[in-house]
Structure formats: C-alpha cells, structure tokens
PDB file of C-alpha atoms in Angstrom:
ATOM      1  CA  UNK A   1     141.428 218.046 255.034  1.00 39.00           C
ATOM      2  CA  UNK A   2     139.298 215.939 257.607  1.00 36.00           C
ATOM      3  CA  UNK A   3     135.510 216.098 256.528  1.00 42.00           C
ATOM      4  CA  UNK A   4     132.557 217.388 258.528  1.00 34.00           C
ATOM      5  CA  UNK A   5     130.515 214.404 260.515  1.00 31.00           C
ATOM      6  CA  UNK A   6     131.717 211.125 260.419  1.00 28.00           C
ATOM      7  CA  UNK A   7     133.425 209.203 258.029  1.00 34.00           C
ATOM      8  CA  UNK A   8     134.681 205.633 258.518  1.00 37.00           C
ATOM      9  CA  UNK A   9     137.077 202.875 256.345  1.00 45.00           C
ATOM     10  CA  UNK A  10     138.877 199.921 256.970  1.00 42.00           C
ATOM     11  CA  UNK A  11     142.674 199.907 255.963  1.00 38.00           C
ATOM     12  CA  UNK A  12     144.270 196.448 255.650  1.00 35.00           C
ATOM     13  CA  UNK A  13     147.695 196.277 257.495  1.00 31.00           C
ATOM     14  CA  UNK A  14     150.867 194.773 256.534  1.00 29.00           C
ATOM     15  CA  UNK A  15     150.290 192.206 259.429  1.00 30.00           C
ATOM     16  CA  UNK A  16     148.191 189.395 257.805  1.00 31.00           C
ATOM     17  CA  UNK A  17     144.409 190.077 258.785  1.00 32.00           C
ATOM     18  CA  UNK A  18     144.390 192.946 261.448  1.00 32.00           C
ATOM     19  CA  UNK A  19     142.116 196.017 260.618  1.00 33.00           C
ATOM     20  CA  UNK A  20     142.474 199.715 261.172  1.00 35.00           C
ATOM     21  CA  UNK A  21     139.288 201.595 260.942  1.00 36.00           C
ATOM     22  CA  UNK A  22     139.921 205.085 260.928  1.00 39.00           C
ATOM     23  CA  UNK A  23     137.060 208.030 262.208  1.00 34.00           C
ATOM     24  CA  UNK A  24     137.804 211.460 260.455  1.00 36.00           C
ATOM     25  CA  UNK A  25     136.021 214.612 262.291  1.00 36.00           C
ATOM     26  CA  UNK A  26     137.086 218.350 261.316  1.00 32.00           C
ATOM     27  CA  UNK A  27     136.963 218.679 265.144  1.00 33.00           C
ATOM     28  CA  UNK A  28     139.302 216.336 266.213  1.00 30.00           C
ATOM     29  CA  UNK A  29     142.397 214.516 265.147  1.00 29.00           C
ATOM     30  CA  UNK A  30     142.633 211.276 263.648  1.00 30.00           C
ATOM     31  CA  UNK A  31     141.116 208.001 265.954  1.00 27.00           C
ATOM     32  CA  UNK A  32     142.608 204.955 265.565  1.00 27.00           C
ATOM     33  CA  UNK A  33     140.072 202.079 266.364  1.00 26.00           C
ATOM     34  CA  UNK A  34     142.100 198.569 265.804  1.00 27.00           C
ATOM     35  CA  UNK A  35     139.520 195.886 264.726  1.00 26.00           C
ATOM     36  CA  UNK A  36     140.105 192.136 263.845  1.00 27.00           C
ATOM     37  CA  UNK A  37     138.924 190.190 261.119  1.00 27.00           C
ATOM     38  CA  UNK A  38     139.326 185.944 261.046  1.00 26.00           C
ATOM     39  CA  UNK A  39     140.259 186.509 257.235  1.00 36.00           C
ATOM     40  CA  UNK A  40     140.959 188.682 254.807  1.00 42.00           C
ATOM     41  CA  UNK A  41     138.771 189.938 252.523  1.00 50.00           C
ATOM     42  CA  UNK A  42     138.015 187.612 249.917  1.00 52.00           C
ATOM     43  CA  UNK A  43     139.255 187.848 246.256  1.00 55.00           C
ATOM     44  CA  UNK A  44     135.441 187.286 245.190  1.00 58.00           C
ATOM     45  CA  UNK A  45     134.573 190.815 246.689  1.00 75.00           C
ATOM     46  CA  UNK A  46     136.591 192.489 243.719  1.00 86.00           C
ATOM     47  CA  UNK A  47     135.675 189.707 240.890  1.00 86.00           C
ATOM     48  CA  UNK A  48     132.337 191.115 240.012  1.00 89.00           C
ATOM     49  CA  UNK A  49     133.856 194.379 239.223  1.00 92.00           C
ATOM     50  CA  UNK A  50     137.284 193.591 237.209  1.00 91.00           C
ATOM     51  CA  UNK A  51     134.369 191.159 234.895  1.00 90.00           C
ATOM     52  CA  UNK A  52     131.871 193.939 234.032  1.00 90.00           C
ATOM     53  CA  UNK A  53     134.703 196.270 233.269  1.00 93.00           C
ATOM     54  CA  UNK A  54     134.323 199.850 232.807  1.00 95.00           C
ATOM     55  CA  UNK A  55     130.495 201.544 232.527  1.00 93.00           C
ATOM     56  CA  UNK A  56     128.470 203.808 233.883  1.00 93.00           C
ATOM     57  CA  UNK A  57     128.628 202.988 237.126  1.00 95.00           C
ATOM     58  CA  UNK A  58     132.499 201.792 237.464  1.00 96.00           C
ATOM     59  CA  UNK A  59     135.762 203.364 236.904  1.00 97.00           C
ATOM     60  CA  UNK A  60     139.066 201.844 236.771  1.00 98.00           C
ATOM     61  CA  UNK A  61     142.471 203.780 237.847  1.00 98.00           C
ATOM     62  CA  UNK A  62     146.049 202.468 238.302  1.00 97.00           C
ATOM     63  CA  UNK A  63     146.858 205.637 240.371  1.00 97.00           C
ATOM     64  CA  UNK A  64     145.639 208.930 240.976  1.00 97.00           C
ATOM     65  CA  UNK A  65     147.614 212.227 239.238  1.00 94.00           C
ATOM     66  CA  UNK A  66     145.310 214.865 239.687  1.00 95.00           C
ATOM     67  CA  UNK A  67     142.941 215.905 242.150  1.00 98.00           C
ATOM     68  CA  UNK A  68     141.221 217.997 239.586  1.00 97.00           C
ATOM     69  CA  UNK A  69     140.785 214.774 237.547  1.00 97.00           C
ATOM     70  CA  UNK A  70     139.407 212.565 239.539  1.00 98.00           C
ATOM     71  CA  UNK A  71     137.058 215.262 240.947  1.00 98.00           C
ATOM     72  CA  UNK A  72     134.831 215.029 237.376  1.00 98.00           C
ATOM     73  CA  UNK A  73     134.745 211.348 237.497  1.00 98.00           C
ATOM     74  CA  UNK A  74     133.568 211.677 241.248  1.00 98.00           C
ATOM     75  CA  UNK A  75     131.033 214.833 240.301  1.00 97.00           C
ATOM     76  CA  UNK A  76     129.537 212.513 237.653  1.00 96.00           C
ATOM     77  CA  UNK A  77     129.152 209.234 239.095  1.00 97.00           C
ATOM     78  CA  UNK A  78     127.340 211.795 241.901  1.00 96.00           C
ATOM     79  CA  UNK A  79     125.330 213.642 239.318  1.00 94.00           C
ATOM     80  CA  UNK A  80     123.943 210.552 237.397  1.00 94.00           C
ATOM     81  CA  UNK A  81     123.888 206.863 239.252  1.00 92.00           C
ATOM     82  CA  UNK A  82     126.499 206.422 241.512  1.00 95.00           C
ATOM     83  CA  UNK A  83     129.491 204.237 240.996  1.00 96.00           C
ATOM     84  CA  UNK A  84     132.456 202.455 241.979  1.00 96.00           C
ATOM     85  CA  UNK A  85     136.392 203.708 241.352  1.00 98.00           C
ATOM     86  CA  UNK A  86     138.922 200.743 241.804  1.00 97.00           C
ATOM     87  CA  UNK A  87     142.080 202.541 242.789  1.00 98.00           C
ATOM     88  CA  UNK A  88     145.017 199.842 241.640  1.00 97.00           C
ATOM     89  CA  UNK A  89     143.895 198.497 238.656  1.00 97.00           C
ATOM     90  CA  UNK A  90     144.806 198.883 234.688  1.00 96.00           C
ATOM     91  CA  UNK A  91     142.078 199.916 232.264  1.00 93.00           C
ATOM     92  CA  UNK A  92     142.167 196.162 231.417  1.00 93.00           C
ATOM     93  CA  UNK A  93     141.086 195.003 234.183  1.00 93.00           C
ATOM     94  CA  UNK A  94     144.380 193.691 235.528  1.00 93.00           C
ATOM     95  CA  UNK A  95     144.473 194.530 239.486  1.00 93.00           C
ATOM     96  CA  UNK A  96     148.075 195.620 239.874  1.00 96.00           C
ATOM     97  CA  UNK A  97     147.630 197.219 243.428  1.00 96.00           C
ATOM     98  CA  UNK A  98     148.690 200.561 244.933  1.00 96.00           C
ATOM     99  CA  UNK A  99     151.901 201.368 246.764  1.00 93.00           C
ATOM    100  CA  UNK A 100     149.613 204.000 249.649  1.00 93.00           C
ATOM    101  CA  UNK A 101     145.960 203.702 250.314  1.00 92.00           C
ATOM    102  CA  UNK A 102     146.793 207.002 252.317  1.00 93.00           C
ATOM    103  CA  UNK A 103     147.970 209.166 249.238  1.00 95.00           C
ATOM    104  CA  UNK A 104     144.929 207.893 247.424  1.00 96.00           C
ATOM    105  CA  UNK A 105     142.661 208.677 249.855  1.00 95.00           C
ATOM    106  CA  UNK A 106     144.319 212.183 250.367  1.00 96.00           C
ATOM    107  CA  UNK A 107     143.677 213.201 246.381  1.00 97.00           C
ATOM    108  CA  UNK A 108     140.385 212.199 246.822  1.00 97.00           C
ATOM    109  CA  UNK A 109     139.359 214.361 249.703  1.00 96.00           C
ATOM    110  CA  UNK A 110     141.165 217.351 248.480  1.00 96.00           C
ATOM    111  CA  UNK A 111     138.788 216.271 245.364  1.00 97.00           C
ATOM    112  CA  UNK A 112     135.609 215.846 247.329  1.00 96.00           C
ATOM    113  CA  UNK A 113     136.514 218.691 249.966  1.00 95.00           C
ATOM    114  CA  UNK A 114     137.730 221.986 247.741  1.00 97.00           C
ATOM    115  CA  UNK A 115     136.815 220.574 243.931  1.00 98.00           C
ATOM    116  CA  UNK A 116     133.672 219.660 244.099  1.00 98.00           C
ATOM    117  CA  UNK A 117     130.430 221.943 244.948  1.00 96.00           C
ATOM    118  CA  UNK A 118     128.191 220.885 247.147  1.00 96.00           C
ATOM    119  CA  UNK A 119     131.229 218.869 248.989  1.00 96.00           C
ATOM    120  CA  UNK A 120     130.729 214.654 248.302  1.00 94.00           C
ATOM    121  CA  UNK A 121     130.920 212.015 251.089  1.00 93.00           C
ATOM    122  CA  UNK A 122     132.393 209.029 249.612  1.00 95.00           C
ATOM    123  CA  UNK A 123     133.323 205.316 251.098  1.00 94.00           C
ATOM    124  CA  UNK A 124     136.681 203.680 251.013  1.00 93.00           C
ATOM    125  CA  UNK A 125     137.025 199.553 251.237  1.00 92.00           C
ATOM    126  CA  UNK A 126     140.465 197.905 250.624  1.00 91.00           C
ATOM    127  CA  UNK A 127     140.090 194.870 249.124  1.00 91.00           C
ATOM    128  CA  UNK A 128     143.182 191.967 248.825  1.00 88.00           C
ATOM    129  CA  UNK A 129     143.862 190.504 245.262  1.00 86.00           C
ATOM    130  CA  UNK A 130     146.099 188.185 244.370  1.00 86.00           C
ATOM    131  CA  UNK A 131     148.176 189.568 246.991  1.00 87.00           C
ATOM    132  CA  UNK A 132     147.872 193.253 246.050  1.00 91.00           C
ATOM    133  CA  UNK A 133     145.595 195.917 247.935  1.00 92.00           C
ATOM    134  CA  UNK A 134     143.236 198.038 245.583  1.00 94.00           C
ATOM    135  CA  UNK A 135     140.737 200.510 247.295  1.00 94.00           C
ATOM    136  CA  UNK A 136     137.493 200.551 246.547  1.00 95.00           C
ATOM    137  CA  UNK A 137     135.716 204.381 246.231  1.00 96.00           C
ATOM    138  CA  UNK A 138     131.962 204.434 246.482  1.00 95.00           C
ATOM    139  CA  UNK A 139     130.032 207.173 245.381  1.00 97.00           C
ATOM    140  CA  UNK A 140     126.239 207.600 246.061  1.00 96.00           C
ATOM    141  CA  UNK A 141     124.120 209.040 243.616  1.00 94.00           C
ATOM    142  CA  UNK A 142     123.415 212.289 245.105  1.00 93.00           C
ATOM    143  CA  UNK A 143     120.476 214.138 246.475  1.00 91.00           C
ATOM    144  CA  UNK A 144     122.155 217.439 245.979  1.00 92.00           C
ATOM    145  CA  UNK A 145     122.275 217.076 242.356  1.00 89.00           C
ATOM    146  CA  UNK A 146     124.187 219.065 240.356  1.00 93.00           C
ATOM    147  CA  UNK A 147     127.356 218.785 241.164  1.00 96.00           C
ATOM    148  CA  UNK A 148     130.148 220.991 239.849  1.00 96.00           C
ATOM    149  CA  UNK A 149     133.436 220.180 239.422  1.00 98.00           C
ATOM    150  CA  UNK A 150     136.876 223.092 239.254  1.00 96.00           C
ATOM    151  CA  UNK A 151     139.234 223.208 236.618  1.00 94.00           C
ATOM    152  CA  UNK A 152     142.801 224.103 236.948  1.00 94.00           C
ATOM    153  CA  UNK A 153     141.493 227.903 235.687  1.00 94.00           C
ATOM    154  CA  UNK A 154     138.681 227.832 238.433  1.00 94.00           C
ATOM    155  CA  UNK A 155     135.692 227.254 236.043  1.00 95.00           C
ATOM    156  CA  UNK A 156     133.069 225.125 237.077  1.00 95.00           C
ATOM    157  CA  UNK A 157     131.214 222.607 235.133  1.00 95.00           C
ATOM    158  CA  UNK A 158     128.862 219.570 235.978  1.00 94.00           C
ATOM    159  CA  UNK A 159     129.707 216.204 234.997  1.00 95.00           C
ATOM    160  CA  UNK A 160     127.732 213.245 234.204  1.00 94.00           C
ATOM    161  CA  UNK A 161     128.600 209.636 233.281  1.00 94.00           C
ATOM    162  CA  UNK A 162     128.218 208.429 229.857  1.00 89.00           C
ATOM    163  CA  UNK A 163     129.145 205.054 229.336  1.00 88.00           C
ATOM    164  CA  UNK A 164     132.707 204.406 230.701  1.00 92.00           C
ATOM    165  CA  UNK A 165     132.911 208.345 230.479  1.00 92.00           C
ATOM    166  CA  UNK A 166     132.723 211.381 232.366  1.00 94.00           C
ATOM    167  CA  UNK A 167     130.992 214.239 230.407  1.00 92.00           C
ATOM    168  CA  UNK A 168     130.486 217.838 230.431  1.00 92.00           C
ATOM    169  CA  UNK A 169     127.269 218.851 230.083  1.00 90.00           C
ATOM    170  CA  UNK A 170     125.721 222.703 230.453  1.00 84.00           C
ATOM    171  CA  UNK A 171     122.482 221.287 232.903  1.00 82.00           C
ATOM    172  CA  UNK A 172     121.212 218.790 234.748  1.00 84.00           C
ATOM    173  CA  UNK A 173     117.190 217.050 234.497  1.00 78.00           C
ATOM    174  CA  UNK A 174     116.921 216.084 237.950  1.00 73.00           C
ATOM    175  CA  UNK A 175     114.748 212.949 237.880  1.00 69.00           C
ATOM    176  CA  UNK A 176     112.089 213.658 240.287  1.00 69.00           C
ATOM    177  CA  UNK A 177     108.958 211.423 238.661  1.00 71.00           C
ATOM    178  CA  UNK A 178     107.769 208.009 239.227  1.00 80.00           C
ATOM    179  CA  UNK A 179     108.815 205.778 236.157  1.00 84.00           C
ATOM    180  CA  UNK A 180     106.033 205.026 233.698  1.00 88.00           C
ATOM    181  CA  UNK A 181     105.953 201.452 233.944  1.00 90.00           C
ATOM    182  CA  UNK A 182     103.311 200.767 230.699  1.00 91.00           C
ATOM    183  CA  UNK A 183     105.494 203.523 228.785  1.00 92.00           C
ATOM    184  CA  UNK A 184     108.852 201.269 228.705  1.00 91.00           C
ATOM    185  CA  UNK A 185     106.766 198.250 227.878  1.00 93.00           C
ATOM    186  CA  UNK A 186     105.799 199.932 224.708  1.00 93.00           C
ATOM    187  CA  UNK A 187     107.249 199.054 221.452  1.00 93.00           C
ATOM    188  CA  UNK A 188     109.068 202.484 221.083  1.00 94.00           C
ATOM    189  CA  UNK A 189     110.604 202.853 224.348  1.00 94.00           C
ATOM    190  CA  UNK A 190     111.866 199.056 223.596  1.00 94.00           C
ATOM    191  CA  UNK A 191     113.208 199.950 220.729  1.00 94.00           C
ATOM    192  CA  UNK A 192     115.075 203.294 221.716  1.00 95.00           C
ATOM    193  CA  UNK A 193     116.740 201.507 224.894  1.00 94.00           C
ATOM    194  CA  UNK A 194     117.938 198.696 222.811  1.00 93.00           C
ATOM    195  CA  UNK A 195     119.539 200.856 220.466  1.00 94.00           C
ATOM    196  CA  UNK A 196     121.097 202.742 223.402  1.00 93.00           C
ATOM    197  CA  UNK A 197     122.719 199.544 224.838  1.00 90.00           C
ATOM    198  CA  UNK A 198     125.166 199.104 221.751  1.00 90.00           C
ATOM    199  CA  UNK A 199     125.384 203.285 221.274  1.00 90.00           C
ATOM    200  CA  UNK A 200     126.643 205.805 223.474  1.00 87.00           C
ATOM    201  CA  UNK A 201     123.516 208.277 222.603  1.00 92.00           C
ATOM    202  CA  UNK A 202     121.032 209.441 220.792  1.00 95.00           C
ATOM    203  CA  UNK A 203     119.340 213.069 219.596  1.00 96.00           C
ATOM    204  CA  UNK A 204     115.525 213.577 219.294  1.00 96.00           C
ATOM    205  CA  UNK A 205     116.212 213.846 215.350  1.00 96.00           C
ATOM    206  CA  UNK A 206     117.976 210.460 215.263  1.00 96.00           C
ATOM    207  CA  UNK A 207     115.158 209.151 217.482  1.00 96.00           C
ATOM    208  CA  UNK A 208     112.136 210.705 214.750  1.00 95.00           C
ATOM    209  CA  UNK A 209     114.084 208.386 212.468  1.00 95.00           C
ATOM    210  CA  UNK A 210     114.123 205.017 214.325  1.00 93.00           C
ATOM    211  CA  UNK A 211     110.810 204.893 215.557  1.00 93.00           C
ATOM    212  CA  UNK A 212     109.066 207.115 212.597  1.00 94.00           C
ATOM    213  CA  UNK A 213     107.587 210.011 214.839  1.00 94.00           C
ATOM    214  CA  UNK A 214     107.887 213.918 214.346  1.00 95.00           C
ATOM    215  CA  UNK A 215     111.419 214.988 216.043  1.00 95.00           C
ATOM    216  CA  UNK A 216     108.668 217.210 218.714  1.00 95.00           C
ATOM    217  CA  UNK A 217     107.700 213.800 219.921  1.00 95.00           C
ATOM    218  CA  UNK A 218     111.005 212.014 220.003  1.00 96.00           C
ATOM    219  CA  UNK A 219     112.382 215.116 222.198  1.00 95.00           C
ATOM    220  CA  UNK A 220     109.219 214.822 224.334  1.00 94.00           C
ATOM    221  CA  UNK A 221     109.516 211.348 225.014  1.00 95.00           C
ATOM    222  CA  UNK A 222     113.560 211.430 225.506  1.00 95.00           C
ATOM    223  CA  UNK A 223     113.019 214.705 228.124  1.00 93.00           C
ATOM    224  CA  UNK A 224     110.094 212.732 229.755  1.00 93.00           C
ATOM    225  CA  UNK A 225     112.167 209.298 230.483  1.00 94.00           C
ATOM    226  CA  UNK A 226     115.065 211.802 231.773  1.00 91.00           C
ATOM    227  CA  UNK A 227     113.017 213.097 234.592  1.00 89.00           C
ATOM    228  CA  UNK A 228     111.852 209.740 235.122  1.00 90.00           C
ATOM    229  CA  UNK A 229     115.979 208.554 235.997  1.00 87.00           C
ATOM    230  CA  UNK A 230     115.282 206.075 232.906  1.00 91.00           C
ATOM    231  CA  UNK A 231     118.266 208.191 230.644  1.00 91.00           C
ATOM    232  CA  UNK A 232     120.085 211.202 230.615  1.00 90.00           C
ATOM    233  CA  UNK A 233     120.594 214.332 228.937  1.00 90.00           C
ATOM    234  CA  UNK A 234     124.110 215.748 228.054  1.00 90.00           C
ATOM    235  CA  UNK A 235     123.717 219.529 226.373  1.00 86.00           C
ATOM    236  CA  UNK A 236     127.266 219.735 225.610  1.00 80.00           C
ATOM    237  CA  UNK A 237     127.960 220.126 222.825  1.00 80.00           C
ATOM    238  CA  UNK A 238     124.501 220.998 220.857  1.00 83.00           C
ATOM    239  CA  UNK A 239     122.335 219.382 219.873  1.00 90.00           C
ATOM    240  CA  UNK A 240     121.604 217.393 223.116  1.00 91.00           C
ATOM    241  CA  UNK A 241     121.605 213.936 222.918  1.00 91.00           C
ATOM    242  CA  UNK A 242     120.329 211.348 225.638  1.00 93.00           C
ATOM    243  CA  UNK A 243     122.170 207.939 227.064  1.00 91.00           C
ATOM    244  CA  UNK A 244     121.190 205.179 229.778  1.00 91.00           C
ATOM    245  CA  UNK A 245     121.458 206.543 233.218  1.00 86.00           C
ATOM    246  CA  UNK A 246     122.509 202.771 234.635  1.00 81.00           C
ATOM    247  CA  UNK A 247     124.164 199.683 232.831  1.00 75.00           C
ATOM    248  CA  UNK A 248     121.944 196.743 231.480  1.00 62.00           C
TER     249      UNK A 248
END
C-alpha cells in the first residue's frame, strides 16, 4: 500500500552505478525518476554499522518473515530513539545481501501502513557491500509517541528498545523536560548509568541498594531521568525496571 505524502529511496540497479529513485503517493501510481551517480555507494557507508553491532539503536536482519515481526522492532525503535534495520545481514554482522529490495520494502509498509498505530514514515538507502546490496531502514524517533504494534490475534501493545531488544511494555514516559545537566554530573547519576552500560536494567529497589538511598528516592530519580529522554521505563512485567534510552 502506497503511503500518504511523499516518500522517496534510491534503488541500486543491476547496471553498475545507475539510480532509480522512486516517489510513492496514495494518489497516484508509482514515478520512476532515473538518476545517476559517478560511483557507487561506498562500502564505508555500511562499516560503522556492521562494527557497533546490534543496540539500541540498530537492528540486524538476514530477511524479513513476518510483517507482524518486524512491525515491534519498527514501533520500538519509534517509541524510544530511533534506529537503523540492515536488511541483508546475519546477526553476526556478516552482510550476506538480499535477493529483492522490493519484497523487503513491501513487508515493511504493510508493517508501517496496517500494523502499526499512528502509521510510521520510514527511509530506505541501499547500500553495496562486498558486492551484495543490503537496505538500510531508518526510523525516526517519533513525535507521536506511543506507538502500538498488532499481533497475529489483533492485540495491541507498545514496544520499546532495550538493548539489542524490542520490549513490551504496558506505558510509555514521554520525555518532554529539559535534561538536568548538574543532576548527571552527580556522583549517583554516574554511578547508576555506569552500571546500566554493562546491564540491561535496573528497578528502584536495586537502585536503593547501589547508591544507599530509600527505594522512594531511587524510583523518583529513575522516573525523573525518564521524562528527561536520559532512560527508559519498561512496566512489563512488574516491577518496572529502567534502561539507557541511546547507546554509549
């Protein structure tokens, strides 16, 4: 299903370094508009990506099998920081390609289209490695936050990233203050975000623990660098525990 306003990729032909960027409007049919580059893209462009590996913010895939899948991983990269699926690689980092950038694409806007409430708008970039095409999704954090995603038994539920994961979780602290720049200089804020860069999460109890305040505090201070976009909160299951919104 073609998507409402504009939407534009490049797709790499089979003929050396010729372009095809195609405009998608629900109104009309596909455009073709044929473009020329003097090269192709270079392999550096996927690099940085197959050497972070997996995280928050990047998700590798060898194919897609399931619109319903891909639409968490889509809702949650939405829902917490954005990110980056690279369609055509293994989950060890080995870029082994895709066979059609068109059947991709198609899963994915049958994900973002009908799976995914409010609707997504998402990028697509192929990119040439060692001779193989993988395609690049981007995915904008969202201003429409939360995003809910539909199960095969038409249940909705939002998703949010957690590490290399996509979570459930049962709501969503939008992050709508100004980050406390003299709170994450402080001992205890140091403290709780380097113990969240080796751990997937932590509760308010666990927090009392590590930095030797009432649990009332810890769950304070957790809640309060949530709204700030500094970590976030996943309710599901209870109790709820907290995890870095970005990598690093």
């Amino acid at each position: 299903m073609l998507r409402a306003g504009l939407t534009l990729f490049f797709v790499a032909t089979r003929f050396g370094c010729g372009l095809r960027r195609w405009s998608m409007d629900r109104a009309t049919q596909p455009a073709f508009v044929y473009g020329y580059l003097s090269k192709p893209y270079p392999m550096k462009r996927l690099a940085p990506y197959l050497e972070q590996g997996e995280g928050i913010q990047i998700e590798y895939k060898r194919t897609l099998s399931s619109a319903y899948r891909i639409a968490r991983t889509l809702a949650a990269f939405a829902n917490t920081s954005g990110g980056t699926i690279l369609i055509g690689v293994d989950d060890d980092g080995r870029a082994v390609g895709i066979d059609s950038e068109y059947r991709e694409m198609q899963i994915i806007e049958r994900a973002t289209d009908f799976l995914i409430e409010p609707p997504l708008s998402v990028a697509y970039e192929i990119v040439r490695h060692e001779g193989r095409n993988v395609l690049l999704v981007t995915v904008p954090e969202s201003d429409e936050k939360p995003h809910t995603a539909v199960n095969e038994h038409n249940e909705r539920t939002i998703y949010v990233r957690q590490r290399d994961k996509s979570v459930p979780t049962q709501r969503l602290l939008i992050d709508d203050n100004e980050v406390n720049q003299q709170l994450l200089q402080t001992t205890m804020v140091k403290n709780l975000l380097q113990f969240l860069r080796k751990s997937d999460s932590i509760t308010a109890a666990r927090l009392a623990k590590l930095v030797n305040i009432s649990t009332y505090r810890a769950n304070k201070l957790l809640h309060d660098l949530t709204r700030q976009g500094v970590l976030l909160m996943v309710d599901k299951p209870r109790p709820a525990h907290f995890s870095l919104k970005k990598d690093g």
